[in-house]
Amino acid sequence: MDRVALRGLKARGHHGVFPREREEGQTFIVDLVLHLDTRPAAAGDDLAKTVHYGVVAEEVVEVVQGEPVDLIETLAERIAQQCLKHEAVAQVEVVVHKPDAPITVPFDDVTITITRSRV
């Protein structure tokens, strides 16, 4: 499979288990790797035969900005399912970063990485 990657998609969401996270929100960063066969698109130079990564980016931001969830695991799953709605996408790897997680010790980032494919 070929890969189309989107790195560093940023959106503000209200996800988390603590009231402050839900009320104030925070920035989430999403990285995606979309696995698909790009040969049909390349052969005909046809956007309709691949995935429109601009549309995917907008949809992912909508998910992050959408209905709050407690866990970034749930958020990652929702993002993966949205990506798999695109017919050309056979598999997706999603990384959700929560750089402002409520942790009491110094840290750089918290991430969850999931891989989902069509069943």
Coordinates of C-alpha atoms in Angstrom, one line a residue:
M1 CA 0.0 0.0 0.0
D2 CA 1.0 3.5 -0.7
R3 CA 0.9 6.1 2.1
V4 CA -0.4 9.7 2.3
A5 CA 0.6 11.4 5.5
L6 CA -0.8 14.4 7.2
R7 CA 1.3 15.7 10.2
G8 CA 0.5 18.3 12.8
L9 CA -3.2 18.9 12.2
K10 CA -4.2 21.2 15.1
A11 CA -7.6 21.9 16.6
R12 CA -9.0 22.9 19.9
G13 CA -11.2 20.4 21.6
H14 CA -12.9 19.9 25.0
H15 CA -11.9 16.3 25.6
G16 CA -10.8 14.9 29.0
V17 CA -12.0 13.4 32.2
F18 CA -11.6 16.6 34.3
P19 CA -14.1 19.4 34.4
R20 CA -11.4 22.0 33.6
E21 CA -10.5 20.2 30.4
R22 CA -14.1 20.1 29.4
E23 CA -14.7 23.8 30.2
E24 CA -11.5 25.4 29.0
G25 CA -10.5 23.0 26.2
Q26 CA -7.0 22.6 24.9
T27 CA -5.1 22.0 21.6
F28 CA -4.9 18.5 20.2
I29 CA -2.5 17.6 17.4
V30 CA -3.2 14.8 15.0
D31 CA -0.9 12.9 12.7
L32 CA -2.4 10.5 10.0
V33 CA -1.0 8.0 7.6
L34 CA -3.6 6.9 5.1
H35 CA -2.8 3.6 3.3
L36 CA -4.2 3.3 -0.2
D37 CA -3.4 2.2 -3.7
T38 CA -2.5 5.4 -5.6
R39 CA -1.8 3.7 -8.9
P40 CA -5.3 4.3 -10.4
A41 CA -5.1 8.0 -9.5
A42 CA -1.6 8.3 -10.9
A43 CA -2.5 6.5 -14.1
G44 CA -5.3 8.9 -15.0
D45 CA -4.0 11.9 -13.0
D46 CA -7.5 11.7 -11.4
L47 CA -8.2 13.1 -7.9
A48 CA -11.5 11.1 -7.8
K49 CA -9.4 7.9 -7.7
T50 CA -7.4 8.8 -4.6
V51 CA -8.2 10.5 -1.3
H52 CA -8.6 14.2 -1.1
Y53 CA -6.3 15.0 1.9
G54 CA -7.6 18.5 2.2
V55 CA -11.1 17.2 2.8
V56 CA -9.7 14.6 5.3
A57 CA -7.9 17.3 7.2
E58 CA -11.1 19.4 7.5
E59 CA -13.1 16.3 8.7
V60 CA -10.5 15.5 11.3
V61 CA -10.5 19.0 12.7
E62 CA -14.3 18.8 12.9
V63 CA -14.1 15.6 14.9
V64 CA -11.6 17.1 17.3
Q65 CA -13.8 20.2 17.7
G66 CA -16.9 18.1 18.0
E67 CA -18.6 16.2 20.7
P68 CA -16.3 15.9 23.8
V69 CA -15.1 12.5 25.0
D70 CA -13.3 11.5 28.1
L71 CA -10.4 9.6 26.5
I72 CA -8.0 10.3 23.7
E73 CA -8.4 6.7 22.8
T74 CA -12.0 7.4 21.9
L75 CA -11.1 10.5 20.0
A76 CA -8.5 8.5 18.0
E77 CA -11.1 5.9 17.2
R78 CA -13.6 8.5 15.9
I79 CA -10.9 10.0 13.7
A80 CA -9.9 6.6 12.3
Q81 CA -13.6 5.8 11.5
Q82 CA -14.0 9.1 9.7
C83 CA -10.9 8.5 7.6
L84 CA -12.1 5.0 6.7
K85 CA -15.3 6.5 5.2
H86 CA -13.2 7.4 2.2
E87 CA -13.5 4.6 -0.3
A88 CA -9.8 4.7 -1.3
V89 CA -8.5 4.4 2.2
A90 CA -7.8 0.8 3.2
Q91 CA -6.0 1.4 6.4
V92 CA -5.2 4.4 8.7
E93 CA -2.8 5.1 11.4
V94 CA -3.9 7.9 13.8
V95 CA -1.7 9.6 16.4
V96 CA -3.4 12.0 18.8
H97 CA -1.1 14.3 20.7
K98 CA -2.3 15.9 24.0
P99 CA 0.6 18.2 24.8
D100 CA -1.3 20.0 27.6
A101 CA -2.5 16.9 29.4
P102 CA -3.1 17.5 33.1
I103 CA 0.1 15.8 34.4
T104 CA 1.8 17.1 37.5
V105 CA 5.4 16.4 36.4
P106 CA 7.4 17.8 33.5
F107 CA 6.7 16.1 30.2
D108 CA 6.8 16.9 26.4
D109 CA 3.7 15.1 25.1
V110 CA 1.2 12.4 25.6
T111 CA 0.1 10.4 22.5
I112 CA -2.1 7.5 21.5
T113 CA -1.4 5.6 18.3
I114 CA -4.0 3.3 16.7
T115 CA -4.2 1.5 13.4
R116 CA -7.5 0.6 11.9
S117 CA -8.4 -1.0 8.6
R118 CA -11.4 -2.1 6.6
V119 CA -12.8 -5.4 7.9

